[in-house]
Short mmCIF file of C-alpha atoms in Angstrom, two decimals:
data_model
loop_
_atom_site.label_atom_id
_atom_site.label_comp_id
_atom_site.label_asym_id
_atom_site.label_seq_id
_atom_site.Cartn_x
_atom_site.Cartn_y
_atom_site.Cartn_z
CA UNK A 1 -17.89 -96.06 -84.28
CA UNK A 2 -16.05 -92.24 -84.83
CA UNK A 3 -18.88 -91.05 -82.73
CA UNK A 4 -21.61 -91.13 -85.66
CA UNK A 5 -25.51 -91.93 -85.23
CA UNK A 6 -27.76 -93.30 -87.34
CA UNK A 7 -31.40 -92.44 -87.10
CA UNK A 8 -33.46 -93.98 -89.56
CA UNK A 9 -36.80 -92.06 -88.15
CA UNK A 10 -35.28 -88.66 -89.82
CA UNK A 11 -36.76 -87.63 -93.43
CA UNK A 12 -33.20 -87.67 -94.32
CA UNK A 13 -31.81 -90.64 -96.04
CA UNK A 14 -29.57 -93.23 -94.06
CA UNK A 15 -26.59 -92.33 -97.02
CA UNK A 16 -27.21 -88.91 -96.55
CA UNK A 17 -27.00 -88.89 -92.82
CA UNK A 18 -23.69 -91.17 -93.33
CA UNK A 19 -22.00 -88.48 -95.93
CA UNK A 20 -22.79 -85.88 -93.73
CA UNK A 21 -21.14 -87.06 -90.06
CA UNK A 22 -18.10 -88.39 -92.45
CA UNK A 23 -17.43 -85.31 -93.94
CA UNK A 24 -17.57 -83.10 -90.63
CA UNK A 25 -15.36 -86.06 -88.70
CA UNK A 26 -12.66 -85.16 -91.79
CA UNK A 27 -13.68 -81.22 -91.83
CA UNK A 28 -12.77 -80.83 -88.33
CA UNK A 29 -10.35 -82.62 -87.97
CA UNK A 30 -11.42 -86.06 -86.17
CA UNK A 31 -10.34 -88.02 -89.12
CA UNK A 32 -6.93 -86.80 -90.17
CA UNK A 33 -5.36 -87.77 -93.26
CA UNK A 34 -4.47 -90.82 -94.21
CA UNK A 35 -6.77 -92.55 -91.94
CA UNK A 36 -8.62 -95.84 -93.16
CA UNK A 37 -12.28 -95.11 -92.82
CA UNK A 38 -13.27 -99.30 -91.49
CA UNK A 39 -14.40 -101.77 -94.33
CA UNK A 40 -17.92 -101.36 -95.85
CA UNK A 41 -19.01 -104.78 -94.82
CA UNK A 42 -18.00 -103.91 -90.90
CA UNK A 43 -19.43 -100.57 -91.09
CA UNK A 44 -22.61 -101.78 -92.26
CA UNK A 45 -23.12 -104.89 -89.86
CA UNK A 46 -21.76 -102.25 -86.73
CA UNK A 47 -25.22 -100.12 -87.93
CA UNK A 48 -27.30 -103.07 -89.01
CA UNK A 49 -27.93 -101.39 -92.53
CA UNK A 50 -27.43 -102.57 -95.86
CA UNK A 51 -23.52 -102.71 -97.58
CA UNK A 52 -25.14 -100.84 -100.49
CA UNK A 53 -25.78 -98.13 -98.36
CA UNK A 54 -21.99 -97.56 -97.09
CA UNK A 55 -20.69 -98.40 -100.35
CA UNK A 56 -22.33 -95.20 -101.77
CA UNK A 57 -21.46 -93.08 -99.29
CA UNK A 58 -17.79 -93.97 -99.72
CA UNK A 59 -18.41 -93.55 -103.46
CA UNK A 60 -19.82 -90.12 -103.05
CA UNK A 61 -16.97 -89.17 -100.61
CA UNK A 62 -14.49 -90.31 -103.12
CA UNK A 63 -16.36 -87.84 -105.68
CA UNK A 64 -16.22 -84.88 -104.23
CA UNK A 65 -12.36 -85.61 -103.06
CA UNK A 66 -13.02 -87.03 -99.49
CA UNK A 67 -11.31 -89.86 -99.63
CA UNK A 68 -9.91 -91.59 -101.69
CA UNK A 69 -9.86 -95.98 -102.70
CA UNK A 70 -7.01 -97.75 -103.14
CA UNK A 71 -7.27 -101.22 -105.07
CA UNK A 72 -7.04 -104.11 -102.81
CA UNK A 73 -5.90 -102.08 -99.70
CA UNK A 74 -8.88 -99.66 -98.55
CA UNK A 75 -10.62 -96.21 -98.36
CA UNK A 76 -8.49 -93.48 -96.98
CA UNK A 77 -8.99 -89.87 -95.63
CA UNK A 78 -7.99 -87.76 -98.61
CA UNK A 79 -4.79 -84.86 -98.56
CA UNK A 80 -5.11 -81.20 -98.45
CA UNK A 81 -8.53 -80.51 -96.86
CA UNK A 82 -8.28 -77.78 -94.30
CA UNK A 83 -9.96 -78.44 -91.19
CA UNK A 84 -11.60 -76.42 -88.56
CA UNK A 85 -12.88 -77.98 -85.17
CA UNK A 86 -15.18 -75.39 -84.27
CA UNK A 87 -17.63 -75.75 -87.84
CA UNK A 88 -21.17 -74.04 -87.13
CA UNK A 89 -24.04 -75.13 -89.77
CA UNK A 90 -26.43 -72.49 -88.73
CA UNK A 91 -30.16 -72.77 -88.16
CA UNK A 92 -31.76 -76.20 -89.02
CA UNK A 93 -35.18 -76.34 -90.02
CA UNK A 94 -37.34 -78.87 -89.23
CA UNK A 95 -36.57 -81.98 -90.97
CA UNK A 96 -40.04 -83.64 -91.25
CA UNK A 97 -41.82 -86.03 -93.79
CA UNK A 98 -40.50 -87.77 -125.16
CA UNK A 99 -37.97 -86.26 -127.52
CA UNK A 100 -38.43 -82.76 -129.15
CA UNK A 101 -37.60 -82.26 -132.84
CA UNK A 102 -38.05 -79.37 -134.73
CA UNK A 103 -40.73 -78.63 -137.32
CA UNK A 104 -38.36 -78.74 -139.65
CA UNK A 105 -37.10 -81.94 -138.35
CA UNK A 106 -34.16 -80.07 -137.02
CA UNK A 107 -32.94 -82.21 -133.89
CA UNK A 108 -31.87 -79.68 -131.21
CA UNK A 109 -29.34 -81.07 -128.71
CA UNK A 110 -29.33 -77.51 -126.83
CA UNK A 111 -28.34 -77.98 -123.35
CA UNK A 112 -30.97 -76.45 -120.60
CA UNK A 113 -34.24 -78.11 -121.26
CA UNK A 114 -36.15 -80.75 -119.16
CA UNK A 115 -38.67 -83.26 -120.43
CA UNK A 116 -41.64 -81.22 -120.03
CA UNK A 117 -43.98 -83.95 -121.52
CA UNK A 118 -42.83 -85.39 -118.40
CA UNK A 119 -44.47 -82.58 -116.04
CA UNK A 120 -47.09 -84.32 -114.29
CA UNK A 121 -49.75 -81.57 -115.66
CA UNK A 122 -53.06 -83.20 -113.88
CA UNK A 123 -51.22 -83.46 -110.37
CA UNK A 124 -50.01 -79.65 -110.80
CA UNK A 125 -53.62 -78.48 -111.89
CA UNK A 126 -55.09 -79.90 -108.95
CA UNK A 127 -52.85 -78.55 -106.49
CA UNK A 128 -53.31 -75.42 -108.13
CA UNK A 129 -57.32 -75.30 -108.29
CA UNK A 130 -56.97 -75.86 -104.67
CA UNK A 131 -54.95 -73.18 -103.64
CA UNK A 132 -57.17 -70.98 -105.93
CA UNK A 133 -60.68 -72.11 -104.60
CA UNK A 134 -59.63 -72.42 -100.69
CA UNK A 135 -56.96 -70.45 -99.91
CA UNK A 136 -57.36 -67.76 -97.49
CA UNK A 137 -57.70 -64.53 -98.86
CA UNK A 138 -54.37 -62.74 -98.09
CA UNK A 139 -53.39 -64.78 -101.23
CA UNK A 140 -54.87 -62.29 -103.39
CA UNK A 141 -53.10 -59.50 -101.65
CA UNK A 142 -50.22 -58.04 -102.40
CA UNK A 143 -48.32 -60.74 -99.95
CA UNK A 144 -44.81 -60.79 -98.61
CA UNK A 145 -42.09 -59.56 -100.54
CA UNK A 146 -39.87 -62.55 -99.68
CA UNK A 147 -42.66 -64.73 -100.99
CA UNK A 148 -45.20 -67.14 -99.05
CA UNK A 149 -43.81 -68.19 -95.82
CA UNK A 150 -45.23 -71.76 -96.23
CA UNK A 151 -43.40 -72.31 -99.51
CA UNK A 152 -40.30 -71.11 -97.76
CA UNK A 153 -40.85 -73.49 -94.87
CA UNK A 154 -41.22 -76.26 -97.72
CA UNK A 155 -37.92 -75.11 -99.61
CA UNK A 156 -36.16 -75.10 -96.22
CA UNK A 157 -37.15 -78.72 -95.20
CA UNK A 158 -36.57 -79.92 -98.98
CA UNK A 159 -32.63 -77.99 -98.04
CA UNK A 160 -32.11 -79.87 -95.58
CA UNK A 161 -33.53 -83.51 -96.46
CA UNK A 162 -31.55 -83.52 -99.62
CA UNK A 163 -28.51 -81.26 -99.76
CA UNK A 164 -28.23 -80.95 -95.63
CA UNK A 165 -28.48 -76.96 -95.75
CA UNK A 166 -29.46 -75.48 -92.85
CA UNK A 167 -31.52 -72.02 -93.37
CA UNK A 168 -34.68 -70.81 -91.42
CA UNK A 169 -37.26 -69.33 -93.85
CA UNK A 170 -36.50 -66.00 -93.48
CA UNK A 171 -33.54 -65.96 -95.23
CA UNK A 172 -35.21 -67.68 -98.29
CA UNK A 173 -36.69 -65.39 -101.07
CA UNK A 174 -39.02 -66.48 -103.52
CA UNK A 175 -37.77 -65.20 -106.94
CA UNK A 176 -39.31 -65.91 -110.98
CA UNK A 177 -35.39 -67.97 -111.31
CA UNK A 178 -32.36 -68.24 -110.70
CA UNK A 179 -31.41 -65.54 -113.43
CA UNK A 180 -33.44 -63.45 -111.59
CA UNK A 181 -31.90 -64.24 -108.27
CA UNK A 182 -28.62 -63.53 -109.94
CA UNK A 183 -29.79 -60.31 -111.41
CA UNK A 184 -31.04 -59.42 -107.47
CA UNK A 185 -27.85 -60.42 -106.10
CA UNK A 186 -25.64 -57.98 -108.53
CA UNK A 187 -27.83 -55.19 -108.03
CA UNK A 188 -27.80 -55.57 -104.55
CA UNK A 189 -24.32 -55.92 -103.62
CA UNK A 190 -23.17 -53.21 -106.09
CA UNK A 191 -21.08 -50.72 -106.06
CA UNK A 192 -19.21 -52.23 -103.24
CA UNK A 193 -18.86 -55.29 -105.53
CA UNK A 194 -17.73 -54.39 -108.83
CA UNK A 195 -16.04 -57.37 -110.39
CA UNK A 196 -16.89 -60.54 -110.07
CA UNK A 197 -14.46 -64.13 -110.55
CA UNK A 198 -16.84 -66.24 -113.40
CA UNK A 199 -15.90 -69.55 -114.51
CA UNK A 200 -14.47 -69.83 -118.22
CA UNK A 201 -15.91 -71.38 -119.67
CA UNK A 202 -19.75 -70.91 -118.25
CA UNK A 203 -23.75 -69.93 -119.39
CA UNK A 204 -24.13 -67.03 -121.35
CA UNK A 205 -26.68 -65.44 -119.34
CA UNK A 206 -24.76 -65.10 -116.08
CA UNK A 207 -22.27 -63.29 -118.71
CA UNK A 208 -25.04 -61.00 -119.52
CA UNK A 209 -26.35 -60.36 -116.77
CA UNK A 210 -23.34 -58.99 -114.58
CA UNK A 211 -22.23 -56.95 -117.64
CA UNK A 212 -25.44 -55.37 -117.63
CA UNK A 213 -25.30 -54.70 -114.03
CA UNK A 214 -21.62 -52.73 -114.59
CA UNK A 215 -19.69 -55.35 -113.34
CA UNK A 216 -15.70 -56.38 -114.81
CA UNK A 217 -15.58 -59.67 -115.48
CA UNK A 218 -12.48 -62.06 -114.46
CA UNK A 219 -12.36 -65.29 -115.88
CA UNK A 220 -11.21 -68.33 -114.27
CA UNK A 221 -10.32 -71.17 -116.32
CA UNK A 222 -12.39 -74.76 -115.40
CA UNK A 223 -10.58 -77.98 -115.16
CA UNK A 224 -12.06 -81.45 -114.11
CA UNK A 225 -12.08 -80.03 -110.65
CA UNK A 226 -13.85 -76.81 -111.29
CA UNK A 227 -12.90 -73.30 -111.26
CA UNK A 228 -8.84 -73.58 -111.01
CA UNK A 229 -9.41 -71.14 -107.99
CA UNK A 230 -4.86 -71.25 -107.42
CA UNK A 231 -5.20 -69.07 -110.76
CA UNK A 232 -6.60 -66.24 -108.55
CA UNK A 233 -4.07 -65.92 -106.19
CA UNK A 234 -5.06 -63.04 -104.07
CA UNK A 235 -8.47 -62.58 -104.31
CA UNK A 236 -8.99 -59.05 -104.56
CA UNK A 237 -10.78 -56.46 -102.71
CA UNK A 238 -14.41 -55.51 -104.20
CA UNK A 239 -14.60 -59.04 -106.41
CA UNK A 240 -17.50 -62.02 -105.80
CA UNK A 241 -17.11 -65.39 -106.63
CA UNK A 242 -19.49 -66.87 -108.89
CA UNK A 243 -19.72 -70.57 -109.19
CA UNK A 244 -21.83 -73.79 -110.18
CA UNK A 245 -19.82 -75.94 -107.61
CA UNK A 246 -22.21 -79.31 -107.72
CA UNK A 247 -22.46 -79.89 -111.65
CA UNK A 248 -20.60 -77.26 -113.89
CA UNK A 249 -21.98 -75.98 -116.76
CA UNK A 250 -21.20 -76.83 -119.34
CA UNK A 251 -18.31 -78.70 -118.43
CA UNK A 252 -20.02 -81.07 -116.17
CA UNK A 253 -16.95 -81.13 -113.50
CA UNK A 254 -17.75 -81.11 -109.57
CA UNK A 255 -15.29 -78.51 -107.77
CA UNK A 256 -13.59 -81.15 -105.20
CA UNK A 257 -13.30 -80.34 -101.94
CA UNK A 258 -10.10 -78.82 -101.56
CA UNK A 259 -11.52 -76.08 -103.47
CA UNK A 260 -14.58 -75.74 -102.04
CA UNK A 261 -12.51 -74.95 -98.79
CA UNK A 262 -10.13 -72.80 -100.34
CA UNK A 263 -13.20 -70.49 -102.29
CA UNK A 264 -14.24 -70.29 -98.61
CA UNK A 265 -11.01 -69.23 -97.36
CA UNK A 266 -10.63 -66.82 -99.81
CA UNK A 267 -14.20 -64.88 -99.31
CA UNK A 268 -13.27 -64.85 -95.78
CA UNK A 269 -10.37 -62.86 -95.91
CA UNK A 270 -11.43 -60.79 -98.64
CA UNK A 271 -14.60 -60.18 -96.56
CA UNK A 272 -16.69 -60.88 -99.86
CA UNK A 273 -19.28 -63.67 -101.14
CA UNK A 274 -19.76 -66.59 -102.66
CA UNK A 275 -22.79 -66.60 -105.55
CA UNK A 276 -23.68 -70.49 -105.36
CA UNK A 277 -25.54 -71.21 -108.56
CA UNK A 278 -27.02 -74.73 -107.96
CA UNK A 279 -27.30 -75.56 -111.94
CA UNK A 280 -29.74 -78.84 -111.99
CA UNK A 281 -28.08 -80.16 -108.63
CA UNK A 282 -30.77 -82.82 -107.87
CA UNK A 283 -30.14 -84.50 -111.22
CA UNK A 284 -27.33 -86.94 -109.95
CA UNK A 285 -27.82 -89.83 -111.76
CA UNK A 286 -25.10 -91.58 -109.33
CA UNK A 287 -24.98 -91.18 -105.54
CA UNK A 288 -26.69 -88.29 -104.04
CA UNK A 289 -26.35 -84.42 -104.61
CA UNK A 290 -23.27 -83.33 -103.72
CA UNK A 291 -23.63 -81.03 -100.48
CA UNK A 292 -23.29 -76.95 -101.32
CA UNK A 293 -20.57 -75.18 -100.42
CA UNK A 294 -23.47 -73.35 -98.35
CA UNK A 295 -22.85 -75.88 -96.04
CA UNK A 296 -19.38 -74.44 -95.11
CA UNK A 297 -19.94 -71.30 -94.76
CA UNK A 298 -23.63 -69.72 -94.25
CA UNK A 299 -22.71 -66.33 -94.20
CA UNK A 300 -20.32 -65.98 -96.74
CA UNK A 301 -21.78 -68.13 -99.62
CA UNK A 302 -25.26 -66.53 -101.92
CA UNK A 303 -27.15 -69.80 -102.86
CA UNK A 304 -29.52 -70.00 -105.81
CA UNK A 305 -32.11 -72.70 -106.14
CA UNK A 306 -34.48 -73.00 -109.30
CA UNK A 307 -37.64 -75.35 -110.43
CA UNK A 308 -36.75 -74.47 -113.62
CA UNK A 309 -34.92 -77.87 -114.12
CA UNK A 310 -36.56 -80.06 -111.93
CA UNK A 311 -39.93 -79.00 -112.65
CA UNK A 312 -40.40 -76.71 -115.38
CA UNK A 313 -39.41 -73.14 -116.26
CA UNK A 314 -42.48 -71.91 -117.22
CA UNK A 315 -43.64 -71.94 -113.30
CA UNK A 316 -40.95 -68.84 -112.71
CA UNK A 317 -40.16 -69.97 -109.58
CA UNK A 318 -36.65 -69.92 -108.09
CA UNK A 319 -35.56 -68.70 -104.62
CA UNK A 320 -32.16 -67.30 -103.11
CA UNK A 321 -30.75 -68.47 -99.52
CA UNK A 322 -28.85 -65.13 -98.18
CA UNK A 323 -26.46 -64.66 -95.43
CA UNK A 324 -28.29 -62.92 -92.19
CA UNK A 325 -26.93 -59.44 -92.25
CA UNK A 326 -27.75 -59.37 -96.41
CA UNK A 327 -31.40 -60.55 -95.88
CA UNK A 328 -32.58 -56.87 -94.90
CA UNK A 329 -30.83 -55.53 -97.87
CA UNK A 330 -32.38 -57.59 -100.28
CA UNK A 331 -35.96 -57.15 -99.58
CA UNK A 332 -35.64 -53.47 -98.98
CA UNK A 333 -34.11 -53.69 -102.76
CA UNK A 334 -36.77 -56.04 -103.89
CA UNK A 335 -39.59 -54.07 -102.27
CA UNK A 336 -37.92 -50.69 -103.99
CA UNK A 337 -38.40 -52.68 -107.58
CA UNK A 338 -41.88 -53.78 -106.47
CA UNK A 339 -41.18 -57.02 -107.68
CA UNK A 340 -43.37 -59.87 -106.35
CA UNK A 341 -44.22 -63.55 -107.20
CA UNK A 342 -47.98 -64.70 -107.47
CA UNK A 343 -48.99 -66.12 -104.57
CA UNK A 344 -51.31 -68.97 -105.56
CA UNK A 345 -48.70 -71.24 -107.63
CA UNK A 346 -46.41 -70.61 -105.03
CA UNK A 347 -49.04 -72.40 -102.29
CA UNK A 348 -49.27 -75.02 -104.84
CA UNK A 349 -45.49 -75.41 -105.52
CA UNK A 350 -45.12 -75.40 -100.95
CA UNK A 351 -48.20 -78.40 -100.89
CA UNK A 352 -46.95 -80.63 -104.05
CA UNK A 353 -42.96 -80.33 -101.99
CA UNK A 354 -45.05 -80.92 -98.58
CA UNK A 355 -47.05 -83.90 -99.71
CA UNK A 356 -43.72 -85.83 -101.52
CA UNK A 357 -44.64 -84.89 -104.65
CA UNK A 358 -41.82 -83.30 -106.09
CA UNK A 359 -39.17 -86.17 -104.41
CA UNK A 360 -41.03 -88.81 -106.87
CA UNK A 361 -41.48 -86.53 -109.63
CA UNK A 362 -37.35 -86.29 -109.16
CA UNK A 363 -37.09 -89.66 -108.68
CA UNK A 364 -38.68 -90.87 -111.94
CA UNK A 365 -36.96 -88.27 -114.28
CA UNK A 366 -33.51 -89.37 -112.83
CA UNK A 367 -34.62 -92.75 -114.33
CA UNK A 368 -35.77 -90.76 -117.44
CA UNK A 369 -32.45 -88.90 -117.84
CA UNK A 370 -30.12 -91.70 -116.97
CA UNK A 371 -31.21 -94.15 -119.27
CA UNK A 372 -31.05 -91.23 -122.20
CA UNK A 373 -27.82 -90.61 -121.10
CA UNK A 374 -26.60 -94.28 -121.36
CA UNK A 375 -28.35 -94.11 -124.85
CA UNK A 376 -26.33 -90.85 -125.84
CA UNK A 377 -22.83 -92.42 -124.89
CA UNK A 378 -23.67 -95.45 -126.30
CA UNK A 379 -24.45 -93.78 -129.73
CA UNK A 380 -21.49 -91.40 -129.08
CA UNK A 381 -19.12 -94.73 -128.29
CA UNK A 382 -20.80 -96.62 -131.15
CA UNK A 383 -20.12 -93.94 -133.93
CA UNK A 384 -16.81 -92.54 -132.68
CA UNK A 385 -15.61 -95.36 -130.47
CA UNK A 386 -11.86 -93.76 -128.82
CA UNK A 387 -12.32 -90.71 -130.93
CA UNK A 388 -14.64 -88.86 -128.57
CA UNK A 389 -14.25 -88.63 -125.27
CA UNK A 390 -17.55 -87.48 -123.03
CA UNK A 391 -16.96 -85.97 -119.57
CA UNK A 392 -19.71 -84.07 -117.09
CA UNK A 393 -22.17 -87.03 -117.39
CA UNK A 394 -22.59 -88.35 -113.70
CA UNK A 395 -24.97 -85.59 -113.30
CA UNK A 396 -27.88 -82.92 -114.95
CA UNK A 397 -28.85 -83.02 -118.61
CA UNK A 398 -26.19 -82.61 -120.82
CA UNK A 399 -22.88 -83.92 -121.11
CA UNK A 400 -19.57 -82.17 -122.28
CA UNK A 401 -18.09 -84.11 -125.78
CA UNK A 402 -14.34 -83.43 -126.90
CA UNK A 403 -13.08 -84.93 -130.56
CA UNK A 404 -10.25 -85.98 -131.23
CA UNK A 405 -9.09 -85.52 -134.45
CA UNK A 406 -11.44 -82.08 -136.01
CA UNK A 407 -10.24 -78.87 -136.36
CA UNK A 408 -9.39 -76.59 -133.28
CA UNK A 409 -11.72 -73.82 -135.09
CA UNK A 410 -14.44 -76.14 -136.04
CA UNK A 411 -17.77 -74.02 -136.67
CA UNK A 412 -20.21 -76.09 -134.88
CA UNK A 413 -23.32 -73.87 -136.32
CA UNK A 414 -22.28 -75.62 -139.80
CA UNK A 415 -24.34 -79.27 -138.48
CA UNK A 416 -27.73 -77.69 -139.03
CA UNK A 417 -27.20 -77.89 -142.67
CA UNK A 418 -26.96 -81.91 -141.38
CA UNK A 419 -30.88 -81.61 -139.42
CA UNK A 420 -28.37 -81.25 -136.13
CA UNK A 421 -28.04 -78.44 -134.26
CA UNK A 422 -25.43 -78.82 -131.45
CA UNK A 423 -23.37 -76.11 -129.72
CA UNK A 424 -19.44 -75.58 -129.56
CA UNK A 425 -18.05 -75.20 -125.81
CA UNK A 426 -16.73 -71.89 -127.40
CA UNK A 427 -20.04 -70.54 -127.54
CA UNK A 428 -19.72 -70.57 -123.44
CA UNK A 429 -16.13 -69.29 -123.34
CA UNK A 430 -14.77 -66.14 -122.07
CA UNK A 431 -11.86 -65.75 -123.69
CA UNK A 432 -11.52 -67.98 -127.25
CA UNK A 433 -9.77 -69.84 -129.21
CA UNK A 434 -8.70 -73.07 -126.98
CA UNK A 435 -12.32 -75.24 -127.25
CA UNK A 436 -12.96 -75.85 -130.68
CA UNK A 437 -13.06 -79.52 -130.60
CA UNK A 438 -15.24 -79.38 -127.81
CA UNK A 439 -19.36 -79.59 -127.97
CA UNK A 440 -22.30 -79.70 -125.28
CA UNK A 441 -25.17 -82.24 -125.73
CA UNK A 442 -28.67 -81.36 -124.40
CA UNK A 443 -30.25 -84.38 -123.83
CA UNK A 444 -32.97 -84.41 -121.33
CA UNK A 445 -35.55 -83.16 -123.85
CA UNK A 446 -34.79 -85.60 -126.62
CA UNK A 447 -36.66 -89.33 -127.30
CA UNK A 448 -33.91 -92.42 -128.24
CA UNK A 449 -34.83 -92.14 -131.67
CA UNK A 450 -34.18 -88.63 -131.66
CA UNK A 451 -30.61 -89.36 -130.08
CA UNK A 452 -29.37 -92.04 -132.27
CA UNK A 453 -30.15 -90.02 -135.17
CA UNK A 454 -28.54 -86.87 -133.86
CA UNK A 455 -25.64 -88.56 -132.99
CA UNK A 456 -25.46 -90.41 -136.41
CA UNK A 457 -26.01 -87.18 -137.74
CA UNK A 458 -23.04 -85.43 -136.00
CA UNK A 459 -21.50 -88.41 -137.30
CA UNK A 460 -21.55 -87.36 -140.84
CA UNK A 461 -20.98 -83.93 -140.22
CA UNK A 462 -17.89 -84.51 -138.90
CA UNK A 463 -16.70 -87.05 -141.63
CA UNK A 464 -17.58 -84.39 -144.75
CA UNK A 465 -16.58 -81.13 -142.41
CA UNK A 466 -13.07 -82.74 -142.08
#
């Protein structure tokens, strides 16, 4: 049916494989608008696999602005998505097999932090103590600049098994994060780059650290659809695009399709790139990660990947997937700064991905982080019932909360008098004075005690603050 195969012998998941042949039938063109994609019942029995299966992909398609369901009547090929028969992927690698409070008893809902009693710290020790003891001994040389090749082999495979990226190792570097990726990236593309398109609101540090590196800074507002890329118009000549396109932070919003094509588009004819920043992308707490916009466009699109969220940020491991003819550039820049990652944690990272330990250690903290989210929106509904409203939480760690009736200039900082401390969306903003009834709630660090107290706490904040 359409022309799509199912293998169920691949690494990648029967969903996944579905998503993917979907979205290139409607990319290219194969599946025009307005076409009824055949009922999930009839798809499934035509594959022999389970309904489940095809209702999820048709609910993931319908996030990310595929299609789109209409009540009683059937899923349809969505409007406005560009197509292009003659799509290329690139190379494919191979595709085989408790809360924290303060001393103080401050509760911190800060947005960024795992559950790092979570890290399975016996599993990690052993991998490394055997990478230490019987590793070969070009481990304890100076190694490659671009980082081990068998840990990019791992991150490569990992790509394409869960977010259907195609990239050959070489054009992985191993990195201490995804700041410092970022950090790389602006060095290296400057001074033919000298402004860059940021999302408004967005994290502080990618503020910082393109100011630092002499950039001007053009913000873009964010809607529920992501960066309001029409605002742009023209994209100009000597400007990146920097986005968090899967889960925005702090926002939480998922840029839909449309726009994924159109930020394509736009560093096409402007001959300029996209910086992909894949904030806490394999944290989808419904369906699967949505694919990168690396996926359209190789050579045009900067991606940054991080264990900093899935694992922990005290490894210092990220990586950055470049475009071919920037690969060069990059480790001649990286080799100029002599900047290297150790070697032996990044064996152990490439053999705990290898042997399917990092897929269950994701798997059991998406448990971990969706039943703390239910908790927080269940708190949130049960002390503010219609008078909060909380978007951004299909996804990641923290969820987006706007009030209803506080002040627009509400000081947030105020709540740690309260044993709360929460932060105002106009901490992240770019230009102020339009988020003041807005907060961000960490939760992926925090026990469901620790919730239902912060929330109650918030709770009375608000009440006495007003």
């Amino acid at each position: 049916m359409y022309g799509i195969h199912i293998d169920t012998s691949l690494a990648m998941s029967v969903t996944m494989q579905l998503c993917n042949q979907l979205r290139r039938k409607i990319e290219s063109g194969e599946l025009a608008k307005g076409t009824r994609l055949p009922p999930t019942r009839r798809l499934a029995q035509e594959f022999g696999i389970a309904r489940n299966v095809v209702i999820d992909a048709y609910e993931q398609l319908t996030a990310e602005g595929y299609v789109t369901g209409k009540v009683g009547s059937g899923t349809y090929v969505a409007a406005g998505i560009s197509t292009n028969p003659f799509m290329d992927g690139g190379d494919e690698p191979d595709a085989s097999p408790s809360g924290r409070r303060n001393a103080d008893g401050l509760i911190d809902f800060t947005a960024g932090t795992p559950d790092l009693g979570s890290f399975p710290r016996k599993v990690w020790a052993r991998y490394l103590r055997e990478a230490a003891e019987y590793g070969p001994d070009r481990l304890y040389d100076y190694g490659d600049i671009r980082g081990e090749y068998e840990l990019r082999t791992a991150i490569a495979s990992y790509l394409f098994r869960t977010r259907g990226m195609r990239c050959h190792p070489d054009r992985i570097m191993i990195v201490s994060g995804s700041a410092d990726g970022l950090a790389l990236a602006a060095r290296a593309l400057y001074p033919r780059y000298r402004s860059v398109y940021i999302e408004d609101p967005t994290i502080e540090l990618a503020q910082h650290i393109f100011r630092n590196a002499r950039y001007n800074l053009v913000p873009v507002e964010v809607d529920r659809s992501g960066m309001n890329l029409q605002n742009i118009g023209c994209m100009q000549e000597g400007h990146l695009l920097l986005l968090t396109p899967s889960h925005h932070f702090p926002c939480g919003s998922i840029l839909s399709i449309q726009r994924r094509q159109l930020a394509v588009k736009m560093a096409e004819q402007s001959d300029t790139y996209v910086l992909e920043d894949d904030y806490d992308g394999d944290f989808r707490l419904k369906g699967i990660p949505v694919p990168p916009l690396y996926t359209l466009a190789p050579e045009r699109v900067i991606y940054f990947g991080t264990f900093s969220k899935t694992l922990a940020p005290g490894l210092r491991i990220g990586f950055v997937v470049v475009p071919k003819r920037l690969a060069g550039s990059f480790a001649a820049l990286r080799e100029d700064m002599n900047l290297r990652s150790p070697s032996v944690p990044q064996i152990a990272l490439a053999r705990f991905i290898s042997d399917g330990r990092l897929d269950r250690h994701i798997h059991k903290m998406k448990g971990i982080y969706r039943h703390r989210r239910n908790q927080l929106v269940s708190a949130l509904q049960h002390a503010f019932g219609d008078g909060a409203a909380v978007f951004g939480d299909e996804a990641g760690m923290h969820v987006m909360v706007e009030f209803i009736s506080v002040p627009r200039d509400s000081d947030w900082r105020l709540s740690e008098s309260y044993g709360v401390r929460i932060q105002g969306l106009e901490d992240y903003a770019l230009i102020k004075g339009a988020n003041g009834k807005r907060i961000v709630l960490g939760y992926g660090h925090l026990s469901e005690a620790n919730i239902k107290e912060g929330v109650d706490r918030i709770r009375r904040f608000i009440a006495e603050y007003r």
